Coordinates of N, CA and C in Angstrom, one line a residue:
X54 N 28.5 12.0 -31.9 CA 27.4 12.5 -31.1 C 27.9 13.4 -30.0
X55 N 27.6 14.7 -30.0 CA 28.1 15.6 -29.0 C 27.2 15.5 -27.7
X56 N 27.6 16.3 -26.7 CA 26.9 16.2 -25.4 C 25.5 16.7 -25.5
X57 N 25.2 17.8 -26.2 CA 23.9 18.3 -26.3 C 23.0 17.2 -27.0
X58 N 23.5 16.6 -28.1 CA 22.7 15.6 -28.8 C 22.4 14.4 -27.9
X59 N 23.4 14.0 -27.1 CA 23.2 12.9 -26.2 C 22.2 13.2 -25.1
X60 N 22.2 14.4 -24.6 CA 21.2 14.8 -23.6 C 19.8 14.8 -24.2
X61 N 19.7 15.3 -25.4 CA 18.4 15.3 -26.0 C 17.8 13.9 -26.3
X62 N 18.7 13.0 -26.7 CA 18.3 11.6 -26.9 C 17.8 11.0 -25.5
X63 N 18.6 11.3 -24.5 CA 18.2 10.8 -23.1 C 16.9 11.3 -22.7
X64 N 16.6 12.6 -22.9 CA 15.4 13.2 -22.5 C 14.2 12.7 -23.3
X65 N 14.4 12.5 -24.6 CA 13.4 11.9 -25.5 C 13.0 10.5 -25.0
X66 N 14.1 9.7 -24.7 CA 13.8 8.4 -24.2 C 13.0 8.4 -22.9
X67 N 13.4 9.3 -22.0 CA 12.6 9.4 -20.7 C 11.2 9.7 -21.0
X68 N 10.9 10.6 -21.9 CA 9.5 11.0 -22.2 C 8.8 9.8 -22.8
X69 N 9.4 9.0 -23.6 CA 8.7 7.8 -24.2 C 8.4 6.8 -23.1
X70 N 9.3 6.6 -22.2 CA 9.1 5.7 -21.1 C 8.0 6.2 -20.2
X71 N 8.0 7.5 -19.9 CA 6.9 8.0 -19.1 C 5.5 7.8 -19.7
X72 N 5.4 8.0 -21.0 CA 4.2 7.8 -21.7 C 3.8 6.3 -21.7
X73 N 4.8 5.5 -21.7 CA 4.5 4.0 -21.7 C 4.0 3.6 -20.3
X74 N 4.5 4.2 -19.3 CA 4.2 3.8 -17.9 C 2.8 4.3 -17.5
X75 N 2.5 5.6 -18.0 CA 1.2 6.2 -17.6 C 0.0 5.4 -17.9
X76 N -0.2 4.9 -19.1 CA -1.4 4.1 -19.4 C -1.5 2.9 -18.5
X77 N -0.4 2.2 -18.3 CA -0.4 1.0 -17.4 C -0.9 1.3 -16.0
X78 N -0.4 2.5 -15.5 CA -0.8 2.9 -14.1 C -2.2 3.3 -14.1
X79 N -2.7 4.0 -15.2 CA -4.1 4.5 -15.2 C -5.0 3.3 -15.3
X80 N -4.5 2.2 -15.8 CA -5.4 1.0 -16.0 C -5.7 0.3 -14.6
X81 N -4.8 0.6 -13.6 CA -5.0 0.0 -12.3 C -6.3 0.6 -11.7
X82 N -7.2 -0.2 -11.2 CA -8.4 0.3 -10.6 C -8.1 0.5 -9.1
X83 N -8.3 1.7 -8.7 CA -8.0 2.0 -7.3 C -9.3 1.9 -6.5
X84 N -9.4 0.8 -5.7 CA -10.6 0.5 -5.1 C -10.8 1.1 -3.7
X85 N -9.8 1.7 -3.2 CA -9.9 2.2 -1.8 C -8.9 3.4 -1.7
X86 N -9.2 4.2 -0.6 CA -8.3 5.3 -0.3 C -6.9 4.9 -0.1
X87 N -6.7 3.7 0.6 CA -5.4 3.2 0.8 C -4.6 2.9 -0.5
X88 N -5.3 2.2 -1.4 CA -4.7 1.8 -2.6 C -4.4 3.1 -3.5
X89 N -5.3 4.1 -3.4 CA -5.1 5.3 -4.2 C -3.8 6.0 -3.7
X90 N -3.6 6.1 -2.4 CA -2.4 6.8 -1.9 C -1.1 6.0 -2.3
X91 N -1.2 4.7 -2.2 CA 0.0 3.9 -2.5 C 0.4 4.0 -4.0
X92 N -0.6 4.0 -4.9 CA -0.4 4.1 -6.3 C 0.1 5.5 -6.7
X93 N -0.5 6.5 -6.0 CA 0.0 7.9 -6.2 C 1.5 8.1 -5.9
X94 N 1.9 7.5 -4.7 CA 3.3 7.5 -4.4 C 4.2 6.8 -5.4
X95 N 3.7 5.6 -5.8 CA 4.4 4.8 -6.8 C 4.6 5.6 -8.1
X96 N 3.6 6.3 -8.5 CA 3.7 7.1 -9.8 C 4.7 8.3 -9.6
X97 N 4.6 9.0 -8.5 CA 5.5 10.1 -8.2 C 7.0 9.6 -8.2
X98 N 7.3 8.5 -7.6 CA 8.6 8.0 -7.6 C 9.1 7.5 -9.0
X99 N 8.1 7.0 -9.8 CA 8.5 6.6 -11.1 C 8.8 7.8 -12.0
X100 N 8.1 8.9 -11.8 CA 8.4 10.1 -12.6 C 9.8 10.6 -12.3
X101 N 10.3 10.3 -11.1 CA 11.7 10.7 -10.8 C 12.7 9.7 -11.2
X102 N 12.4 8.4 -11.0 CA 13.3 7.3 -11.3 C 13.6 7.1 -12.7
X103 N 12.5 7.2 -13.6 CA 12.7 6.9 -15.0 C 13.7 7.8 -15.7
X104 N 13.5 9.2 -15.6 CA 14.5 10.1 -16.2 C 15.9 9.9 -15.7
X105 N 16.1 9.6 -14.4 CA 17.4 9.4 -13.9 C 18.0 8.1 -14.5
X106 N 17.2 7.1 -14.6 CA 17.7 5.8 -15.1 C 18.1 6.0 -16.6
X107 N 17.2 6.7 -17.4 CA 17.5 6.9 -18.8 C 18.8 7.7 -18.9
X108 N 18.9 8.8 -18.1 CA 20.1 9.7 -18.3 C 21.4 8.9 -17.9
X109 N 21.4 8.2 -16.8 CA 22.6 7.4 -16.5 C 22.9 6.4 -17.5
X110 N 21.9 5.6 -17.9 CA 22.2 4.6 -19.0 C 22.6 5.2 -20.3
X111 N 22.1 6.4 -20.6 CA 22.5 7.1 -21.8 C 23.9 7.5 -21.8
X112 N 24.3 8.1 -20.6 CA 25.7 8.5 -20.5 C 26.6 7.3 -20.5
X113 N 26.2 6.2 -19.9 CA 27.1 5.0 -19.9 C 27.3 4.5 -21.3
X114 N 26.1 4.4 -22.1 CA 26.2 3.9 -23.4 C 27.1 4.8 -24.3
X115 N 26.9 6.1 -24.2 CA 27.6 7.0 -25.0 C 29.1 6.9 -24.6
X116 N 29.4 6.8 -23.3 CA 30.9 6.7 -22.9 C 31.5 5.5 -23.5
X117 N 30.8 4.3 -23.4 CA 31.4 3.1 -24.0 C 31.6 3.2 -25.5
X118 N 30.6 3.8 -26.2 CA 30.8 4.0 -27.6 C 31.9 5.0 -28.0
X119 N 31.9 6.1 -27.2 CA 32.9 7.2 -27.5 C 34.3 6.8 -27.3
X120 N 34.6 6.0 -26.3 CA 35.9 5.6 -26.0 C 36.2 4.1 -26.3
X121 N 35.5 3.6 -27.2 CA 35.6 2.1 -27.5 C 37.0 1.7 -28.0
X122 N 37.6 2.7 -28.6 CA 39.0 2.4 -29.2 C 40.1 2.9 -28.4
X123 N 39.8 3.4 -27.2 CA 40.9 4.0 -26.3 C 41.7 2.9 -25.7
X124 N 42.9 2.8 -25.9 CA 43.8 1.7 -25.4 C 44.0 1.9 -23.9
X125 N 44.2 3.1 -23.5 CA 44.5 3.3 -22.1 C 43.5 4.3 -21.5
X126 N 43.2 4.1 -20.2 CA 42.3 5.0 -19.5 C 43.0 6.3 -19.2
X127 N 42.2 7.4 -19.5 CA 42.7 8.7 -19.2 C 42.2 9.3 -17.9
X128 N 43.0 10.0 -17.2 CA 42.5 10.6 -15.9 C 41.4 11.6 -16.2
X129 N 40.4 11.7 -15.3 CA 39.3 12.6 -15.5 C 39.8 14.0 -15.0
X130 N 39.2 15.0 -15.6 CA 39.5 16.4 -15.3 C 38.5 16.9 -14.2
X131 N 39.0 17.7 -13.3 CA 38.1 18.3 -12.3 C 37.1 19.3 -12.9
X132 N 35.9 19.2 -12.5 CA 34.9 20.1 -13.0 C 34.0 20.5 -11.8
X133 N 34.3 21.6 -11.2 CA 33.6 22.0 -10.0 C 32.1 22.3 -10.2
X134 N 31.9 22.9 -11.4 CA 30.5 23.3 -11.7 C 29.6 22.0 -11.8
X135 N 30.2 21.0 -12.5 CA 29.4 19.7 -12.6 C 29.2 19.1 -11.3
X136 N 30.2 19.1 -10.4 CA 30.1 18.4 -9.1 C 29.1 19.1 -8.3
X137 N 29.1 20.5 -8.3 CA 28.1 21.2 -7.5 C 26.7 20.9 -8.0
X138 N 26.6 20.9 -9.4 CA 25.3 20.7 -10.0 C 24.7 19.3 -9.6
X139 N 25.5 18.2 -9.7 CA 24.9 16.9 -9.4 C 24.7 16.8 -7.9
X140 N 25.5 17.5 -7.1 CA 25.2 17.4 -5.6 C 23.9 18.0 -5.2
X141 N 23.7 19.2 -5.8 CA 22.4 19.9 -5.5 C 21.2 19.1 -6.1
X142 N 21.4 18.6 -7.3 CA 20.3 17.8 -7.9 C 20.0 16.6 -7.1
X143 N 21.0 15.9 -6.6 CA 20.8 14.7 -5.8 C 20.0 15.1 -4.5
X144 N 20.4 16.2 -3.9 CA 19.8 16.7 -2.6 C 18.3 17.0 -2.9
X145 N 18.0 17.6 -4.0 CA 16.6 18.0 -4.3 C 15.8 16.7 -4.5
X146 N 16.4 15.7 -5.3 CA 15.7 14.5 -5.5 C 15.4 13.7 -4.2
X147 N 16.4 13.6 -3.4 CA 16.2 12.9 -2.1 C 15.2 13.6 -1.2
X148 N 15.2 15.0 -1.2 CA 14.2 15.7 -0.5 C 12.8 15.4 -1.0
X149 N 12.6 15.4 -2.3 CA 11.3 15.2 -2.9 C 10.8 13.8 -2.5
X150 N 11.7 12.8 -2.7 CA 11.3 11.4 -2.4 C 11.0 11.3 -0.9
X151 N 11.7 11.9 0.0 CA 11.5 11.8 1.4 C 10.1 12.4 1.8
X152 N 9.9 13.6 1.3 CA 8.6 14.3 1.6 C 7.4 13.5 1.1
X153 N 7.5 13.1 -0.2 CA 6.4 12.4 -0.8 C 6.1 11.1 -0.1
X154 N 7.2 10.4 0.3 CA 7.0 9.1 1.0 C 6.5 9.3 2.4
X155 N 6.9 10.3 3.1 CA 6.4 10.6 4.5 C 5.0 10.9 4.4
X156 N 4.5 11.7 3.5 CA 3.1 12.1 3.4 C 2.2 10.9 3.3
X157 N 2.7 9.9 2.5 CA 1.8 8.7 2.3 C 2.0 7.7 3.4
X158 N 3.2 7.4 3.8 CA 3.5 6.4 4.8 C 3.0 6.8 6.2
X159 N 2.9 8.2 6.5 CA 2.3 8.6 7.8 C 0.8 8.6 7.8
X160 N 0.2 8.4 6.7 CA -1.3 8.4 6.6 C -1.9 7.2 7.3
X161 N -2.9 7.3 8.2 CA -3.5 6.2 8.8 C -4.2 5.2 7.8
X162 N -4.4 5.7 6.6 CA -5.0 4.9 5.5 C -4.0 3.9 5.0
X163 N -2.7 4.1 5.3 CA -1.6 3.2 4.7 C -0.9 2.5 5.8
X164 N -0.5 3.1 6.9 CA 0.3 2.5 7.9 C -0.5 2.2 9.1
X165 N -0.3 0.9 9.6 CA -1.0 0.5 10.8 C -0.4 1.3 12.0
X166 N -1.3 1.6 12.9 CA -0.8 2.3 14.1 C -1.5 1.8 15.3
X167 N -0.9 2.0 16.5 CA -1.6 1.6 17.8 C -2.9 2.3 17.9
X168 N -3.9 1.6 18.3 CA -5.2 2.2 18.4 C -5.6 2.6 19.8
X169 N -6.1 3.8 20.0 CA -6.6 4.3 21.2 C -8.1 4.1 21.2
X170 N -8.6 3.2 22.1 CA -10.0 2.8 22.0 C -11.0 4.0 22.2
X171 N -10.7 4.8 23.2 CA -11.5 6.0 23.5 C -11.6 6.9 22.3
X172 N -10.4 7.2 21.7 CA -10.3 8.1 20.5 C -11.1 7.5 19.3
X173 N -11.0 6.1 19.1 CA -11.6 5.5 18.0 C -13.1 5.6 18.1
X174 N -13.7 5.4 19.3 CA -15.1 5.5 19.5 C -15.7 6.8 19.3
X175 N -14.9 7.9 19.3 CA -15.3 9.2 19.1 C -15.4 9.6 17.6
X176 N -14.7 8.7 16.8 CA -14.6 9.0 15.4 C -15.9 8.5 14.7
X177 N -16.2 9.2 13.5 CA -17.4 8.7 12.7 C -16.9 7.7 11.7
X178 N -16.5 6.5 12.3 CA -16.1 5.4 11.4 C -16.8 4.1 11.8
X179 N -16.8 3.2 10.9 CA -17.2 1.8 11.3 C -16.1 1.1 12.0
X180 N -16.3 0.6 13.2 CA -15.3 0.0 14.0 C -15.4 -1.5 13.9
X181 N -14.4 -2.2 13.5 CA -14.4 -3.7 13.4 C -13.1 -4.2 13.9
X182 N -13.2 -5.2 14.8 CA -12.0 -5.9 15.3 C -11.7 -7.2 14.5
X183 N -10.5 -7.3 14.0 CA -10.1 -8.5 13.2 C -9.2 -9.3 14.1
X184 N -9.6 -10.5 14.4 CA -8.8 -11.4 15.3 C -8.3 -12.6 14.4
X185 N -7.0 -12.8 14.3 CA -6.5 -13.9 13.6 C -6.2 -15.1 14.6
X186 N -6.3 -16.3 14.1 CA -6.0 -17.4 14.9 C -5.7 -18.6 14.0
X187 N -5.0 -19.6 14.5 CA -4.7 -20.8 13.6 C -6.0 -21.5 13.3
X188 N -6.4 -21.6 12.0 CA -5.9 -20.9 10.9 C -7.1 -20.3 10.2
X189 N -7.5 -19.2 10.8 CA -8.7 -18.5 10.3 C -8.8 -17.1 10.8
X190 N -10.0 -16.5 10.6 CA -10.2 -15.1 11.0 C -11.6 -15.0 11.6
X191 N -11.7 -14.2 12.7 CA -12.9 -13.8 13.3 C -13.1 -12.3 13.3
X192 N -14.3 -11.8 13.0 CA -14.5 -10.4 12.9 C -15.6 -9.9 13.9
X193 N -15.3 -8.9 14.7 CA -16.2 -8.4 15.7 C -16.7 -7.0 15.2
X194 N -18.0 -6.8 15.0 CA -18.4 -5.6 14.4 C -18.8 -4.6 15.5
X195 N -18.9 -3.3 15.1 CA -19.0 -2.2 16.1 C -20.2 -2.2 16.9
X196 N -20.3 -1.1 17.7 CA -21.4 -0.9 18.7 C -21.2 -2.0 19.8
X197 N -20.0 -2.3 20.1 CA -19.6 -3.2 21.2 C -18.5 -2.6 22.0
X198 N -18.2 -3.2 23.1 CA -17.1 -2.8 24.0 C -15.7 -3.2 23.4
X199 N -15.7 -3.9 22.3 CA -14.5 -4.4 21.7 C -13.7 -5.3 22.6
X200 N -14.5 -6.1 23.4 CA -13.8 -7.0 24.3 C -14.1 -8.4 24.0
X201 N -14.5 -8.7 22.7 CA -14.9 -10.0 22.3 C -16.3 -10.4 22.5
X202 N -17.1 -9.5 23.0 CA -18.5 -9.7 23.2 C -19.4 -8.9 22.3
X203 N -19.0 -8.8 21.1 CA -19.8 -8.0 20.1 C -21.1 -8.7 19.8
X204 N -22.1 -7.8 19.4 CA -23.4 -8.4 19.1 C -23.4 -9.1 17.8
X205 N -22.5 -8.7 16.9 CA -22.4 -9.4 15.6 C -20.9 -9.8 15.3
X206 N -20.8 -11.1 15.0 CA -19.5 -11.6 14.6 C -19.6 -12.5 13.4
X207 N -18.5 -12.5 12.6 CA -18.5 -13.4 11.4 C -17.1 -14.1 11.4
X208 N -17.0 -15.2 10.7 CA -15.7 -15.9 10.6 C -15.4 -16.0 9.1
X209 N -14.2 -15.9 8.7 CA -13.7 -16.1 7.4 C -14.0 -14.9 6.5
X210 N -15.3 -14.5 6.5 CA -15.7 -13.4 5.5 C -16.0 -12.1 6.3
X211 N -15.4 -11.0 5.9 CA -15.6 -9.7 6.5 C -16.4 -8.9 5.5
X212 N -17.4 -8.2 6.1 CA -18.3 -7.3 5.3 C -18.1 -5.9 5.8
X213 N -17.9 -5.0 4.8 CA -17.7 -3.6 5.2 C -18.5 -2.7 4.2
X214 N -18.9 -1.5 4.7 CA -19.7 -0.6 3.8 C -18.8 0.2 2.8
X215 N -19.4 0.5 1.7 CA -18.6 1.3 0.7 C -18.8 2.8 1.0
X216 N -17.8 3.5 0.6 CA -17.8 5.0 0.7 C -18.0 5.4 2.2
X217 N -17.4 4.7 3.1 CA -17.4 5.1 4.5 C -16.1 4.7 5.1
X218 N -15.6 5.6 6.0 CA -14.3 5.2 6.7 C -14.6 4.0 7.6
X219 N -13.7 3.0 7.5 CA -13.7 1.8 8.3 C -12.4 1.7 9.1
X220 N -12.5 1.6 10.4 CA -11.3 1.3 11.2 C -11.2 -0.1 11.6
X221 N -10.1 -0.8 11.2 CA -9.9 -2.2 11.6 C -8.9 -2.3 12.7
X222 N -9.3 -2.9 13.8 CA -8.5 -3.1 14.9 C -8.0 -4.6 14.9
X223 N -6.7 -4.7 14.6 CA -6.2 -6.1 14.2 C -5.3 -6.7 15.4
X224 N -5.7 -7.9 15.7 CA -5.0 -8.6 16.8 C -4.9 -10.1 16.5
X225 N -4.3 -10.8 17.4 CA -4.1 -12.3 17.2 C -4.5 -13.0 18.5
X226 N -5.0 -14.2 18.3 CA -5.4 -15.0 19.5 C -4.3 -15.9 19.9
X227 N -3.2 -16.2 19.1 CA -2.2 -17.1 19.5 C -0.8 -16.6 19.2
X228 N -0.4 -16.5 17.9 CA 0.9 -16.0 17.6 C 0.9 -15.1 16.4
X229 N 2.0 -14.8 15.8 CA 2.1 -13.8 14.8 C 1.4 -14.2 13.5
X230 N 0.5 -13.3 13.0 CA -0.1 -13.5 11.7 C 0.0 -12.1 11.0
X231 N -0.6 -12.0 9.8 CA -0.6 -10.7 9.1 C -1.9 -10.6 8.3
X232 N -2.6 -9.6 8.5 CA -3.8 -9.3 7.7 C -3.5 -8.6 6.4
X233 N -3.8 -9.2 5.3 CA -3.4 -8.6 4.0 C -4.5 -8.8 3.0
X234 N -5.0 -7.6 2.5 CA -6.0 -7.6 1.4 C -5.4 -6.7 0.2
X235 N -4.7 -7.4 -0.7 CA -4.0 -6.6 -1.7 C -4.9 -5.8 -2.6
X236 N -6.1 -6.2 -2.9 CA -7.0 -5.5 -3.7 C -7.5 -4.1 -3.1
X237 N -7.3 -4.0 -1.8 CA -7.7 -2.8 -1.1 C -6.5 -2.0 -0.6
X238 N -5.3 -2.6 -0.8 CA -4.1 -1.9 -0.3 C -3.9 -2.0 1.2
X239 N -4.4 -3.1 1.8 CA -4.4 -3.2 3.3 C -3.4 -4.3 3.7
X240 N -2.6 -3.9 4.7 CA -1.7 -5.0 5.3 C -1.2 -4.5 6.7
X241 N -1.3 -5.4 7.6 CA -0.9 -5.1 9.0 C -0.5 -6.4 9.7
X242 N 0.5 -6.4 10.5 CA 0.8 -7.5 11.4 C -0.3 -7.7 12.5
X243 N -0.5 -8.9 12.9 CA -1.5 -9.2 14.0 C -0.7 -9.9 15.1
X244 N -0.5 -9.1 16.2 CA 0.3 -9.6 17.3 C -0.7 -10.0 18.5
X245 N -0.4 -11.1 19.1 CA -1.2 -11.5 20.3 C -1.1 -10.5 21.4
X246 N -2.2 -10.1 22.0 CA -2.2 -9.2 23.1 C -2.0 -7.8 22.7
X247 N -1.8 -7.5 21.4 CA -1.6 -6.1 21.0 C -2.6 -5.8 19.8
X248 N -2.7 -4.5 19.5 CA -3.7 -4.1 18.5 C -3.0 -3.1 17.6
X249 N -3.1 -3.4 16.3 CA -2.7 -2.4 15.2 C -4.0 -1.9 14.6
X250 N -4.0 -0.7 14.1 CA -5.2 -0.1 13.5 C -4.9 0.3 12.1
X251 N -5.8 -0.1 11.2 CA -5.8 0.3 9.8 C -7.1 1.0 9.5
X252 N -7.0 2.1 8.7 CA -8.2 2.8 8.3 C -8.3 2.7 6.8
X253 N -9.5 2.5 6.2 CA -9.7 2.5 4.8 C -11.0 3.1 4.4
X254 N -11.2 3.4 3.2 CA -12.5 3.8 2.6 C -12.6 3.2 1.2
X255 N -13.4 2.2 1.1 CA -13.5 1.5 -0.2 C -14.5 2.1 -1.0
X256 N -14.1 2.5 -2.2 CA -15.0 3.2 -3.1 C -15.8 2.3 -4.1
X257 N -15.4 1.1 -4.3 CA -16.1 0.2 -5.2 C -16.6 -1.0 -4.5
X258 N -17.8 -1.4 -4.8 CA -18.3 -2.7 -4.2 C -17.7 -3.9 -4.9
X259 N -17.7 -5.0 -4.2 CA -17.1 -6.2 -4.8 C -16.5 -7.1 -3.6
X260 N -15.9 -8.2 -4.0 CA -15.3 -9.1 -3.1 C -13.8 -9.2 -3.3
X261 N -13.0 -9.1 -2.3 CA -11.6 -9.0 -2.3 C -11.0 -10.2 -1.5
X262 N -9.9 -10.7 -2.0 CA -9.3 -11.9 -1.3 C -8.5 -11.4 -0.1
X263 N -8.6 -12.1 1.0 CA -7.9 -11.9 2.3 C -6.9 -13.0 2.5
X264 N -5.7 -12.7 2.8 CA -4.6 -13.6 3.1 C -4.0 -13.4 4.4
X265 N -3.4 -14.5 5.0 CA -2.4 -14.3 6.0 C -1.0 -14.1 5.4
X266 N -0.4 -13.0 5.6 CA 0.9 -12.7 4.9 C 2.1 -13.1 5.7
X267 N 1.9 -13.8 6.8 CA 3.1 -14.2 7.7 C 3.0 -15.7 7.9
X268 N 4.1 -16.4 7.6 CA 4.1 -17.8 7.8 C 3.8 -18.2 9.2
X269 N 2.7 -18.9 9.4 CA 2.2 -19.2 10.8 C 2.0 -20.6 11.1
X270 N 2.5 -21.5 10.3 CA 2.4 -22.9 10.7 C 1.9 -23.8 9.5
X271 N 1.6 -25.0 9.8 CA 1.3 -25.9 8.7 C 0.0 -25.6 7.9
X272 N -0.9 -24.8 8.6 CA -2.1 -24.4 7.9 C -2.1 -23.1 7.3
X273 N -0.9 -22.5 7.2 CA -0.8 -21.1 6.7 C -1.5 -20.9 5.3
X274 N -1.2 -21.8 4.4 CA -1.7 -21.7 3.0 C -3.3 -21.7 3.0
X275 N -3.9 -22.3 4.0 CA -5.4 -22.4 4.0 C -6.0 -21.2 4.8
X276 N -5.2 -20.3 5.3 CA -5.7 -19.2 6.2 C -6.1 -18.1 5.2
X277 N -7.3 -18.3 4.6 CA -7.8 -17.4 3.6 C -9.1 -16.8 4.1
X278 N -9.6 -15.8 3.4 CA -10.9 -15.2 3.7 C -11.2 -14.2 2.6
X279 N -12.3 -13.6 2.8 CA -12.8 -12.6 1.8 C -13.2 -11.3 2.5
X280 N -13.1 -10.2 1.8 CA -13.6 -8.9 2.3 C -14.7 -8.5 1.2
X281 N -15.9 -8.4 1.7 CA -17.0 -8.0 0.8 C -17.4 -6.6 1.0
X282 N -17.3 -5.7 0.0 CA -17.7 -4.3 0.1 C -19.0 -4.2 -0.5
X283 N -20.0 -3.7 0.3 CA -21.4 -3.6 -0.1 C -21.9 -2.2 0.1
X284 N -22.9 -1.8 -0.6 CA -23.5 -0.4 -0.4 C -23.9 -0.2 1.0
X285 N -23.8 1.1 1.4 CA -24.1 1.4 2.8 C -25.4 0.9 3.3
X286 N -26.5 1.1 2.5 CA -27.8 0.7 3.0 C -27.9 -0.8 3.2
X287 N -27.3 -1.5 2.2 CA -27.3 -3.0 2.3 C -26.5 -3.5 3.6
X288 N -25.4 -2.8 3.9 CA -24.6 -3.1 5.0 C -25.4 -2.9 6.3
X289 N -26.1 -1.8 6.4 CA -26.9 -1.5 7.6 C -28.0 -2.4 7.8
X290 N -28.7 -2.8 6.7 CA -29.7 -3.8 6.8 C -29.2 -5.2 7.2
X291 N -28.0 -5.6 6.7 CA -27.4 -6.8 7.1 C -27.1 -6.8 8.6
X292 N -26.5 -5.7 9.0 CA -26.1 -5.6 10.4 C -27.3 -5.6 11.4
X293 N -28.4 -4.9 11.0 CA -29.6 -4.9 11.8 C -30.2 -6.3 11.8
X294 N -30.1 -7.0 10.7 CA -30.7 -8.4 10.7 C -29.9 -9.3 11.6
X295 N -28.5 -9.2 11.6 CA -27.7 -10.0 12.5 C -28.0 -9.7 14.0
X296 N -28.2 -8.4 14.3 CA -28.4 -8.0 15.7 C -29.8 -8.5 16.2
X297 N -30.7 -8.6 15.2 CA -32.1 -9.0 15.6 C -32.1 -10.6 15.8
X298 N -31.0 -11.2 15.5 CA -30.9 -12.7 15.7 C -31.6 -13.5 14.6
X299 N -31.6 -12.9 13.4 CA -32.2 -13.5 12.2 C -31.8 -15.0 12.1
X300 N -30.8 -15.3 11.4 CA -30.3 -16.6 11.2 C -28.9 -16.7 11.8
X301 N -28.8 -17.1 13.0 CA -27.5 -17.1 13.7 C -26.4 -17.9 13.1
X302 N -26.8 -19.0 12.6 CA -25.8 -19.9 11.9 C -25.3 -19.3 10.7
X303 N -26.2 -18.6 9.9 CA -25.8 -17.9 8.7 C -24.9 -16.7 9.0
X304 N -25.3 -16.0 10.0 CA -24.5 -14.8 10.4 C -23.1 -15.1 10.8
X305 N -22.9 -16.3 11.4 CA -21.5 -16.6 11.9 C -20.6 -17.0 10.8
X306 N -21.2 -17.3 9.6 CA -20.4 -17.8 8.5 C -20.2 -16.7 7.4
X307 N -21.0 -15.6 7.4 CA -20.9 -14.6 6.4 C -19.8 -13.7 6.6

């Protein structure tokens, strides 16, 4: 097997692996802007990593087979063209990975950031404060001063509108917790006395599991909740009903 043939075999293997990965990724339902960005980055990195892996493993296997009967190791010969080529290729790959990762990780839909209350209230988003405490969740809905005196609050279950930007202001009432909704691609630490902000836009209605992703004591495993994504009109009707004082006991538990 000469070098050209080995290279063709490696490229063919990379193409087969890429085709195998693509359907699996396409099968993943991207339920929010956050999840879509994360999966997009994952796919871009896979398209780079798979050919490199196949190429390196192909060269390794070929080398082992080619020199399997060699009794003594022979010194390698200097090849400046090859060294320059792989140095430039490595730089290009690292640049691509860095730029692609920065574009996603810098997005407010992916990375939690410190929230400026004045700036948030000027945005056309649904504003909700998420407060973690041993061992549960309390949610304060918008049109409030965000000081814990919201007109509408719920515990355990968070309700958000579909196809609208939602800003979550995440904090803790006691010690370190972490707000994590895998189905929507959301995760942020919850610090006492501090606020992290996540933004998302959920495109599909449904109910998603909420976890505390930071070990916080003996009740950590029971610190669960749900995030219910409902149509915009249904969310507005529900919010208006809670504000009008419909069924207070029911509103505190939804």
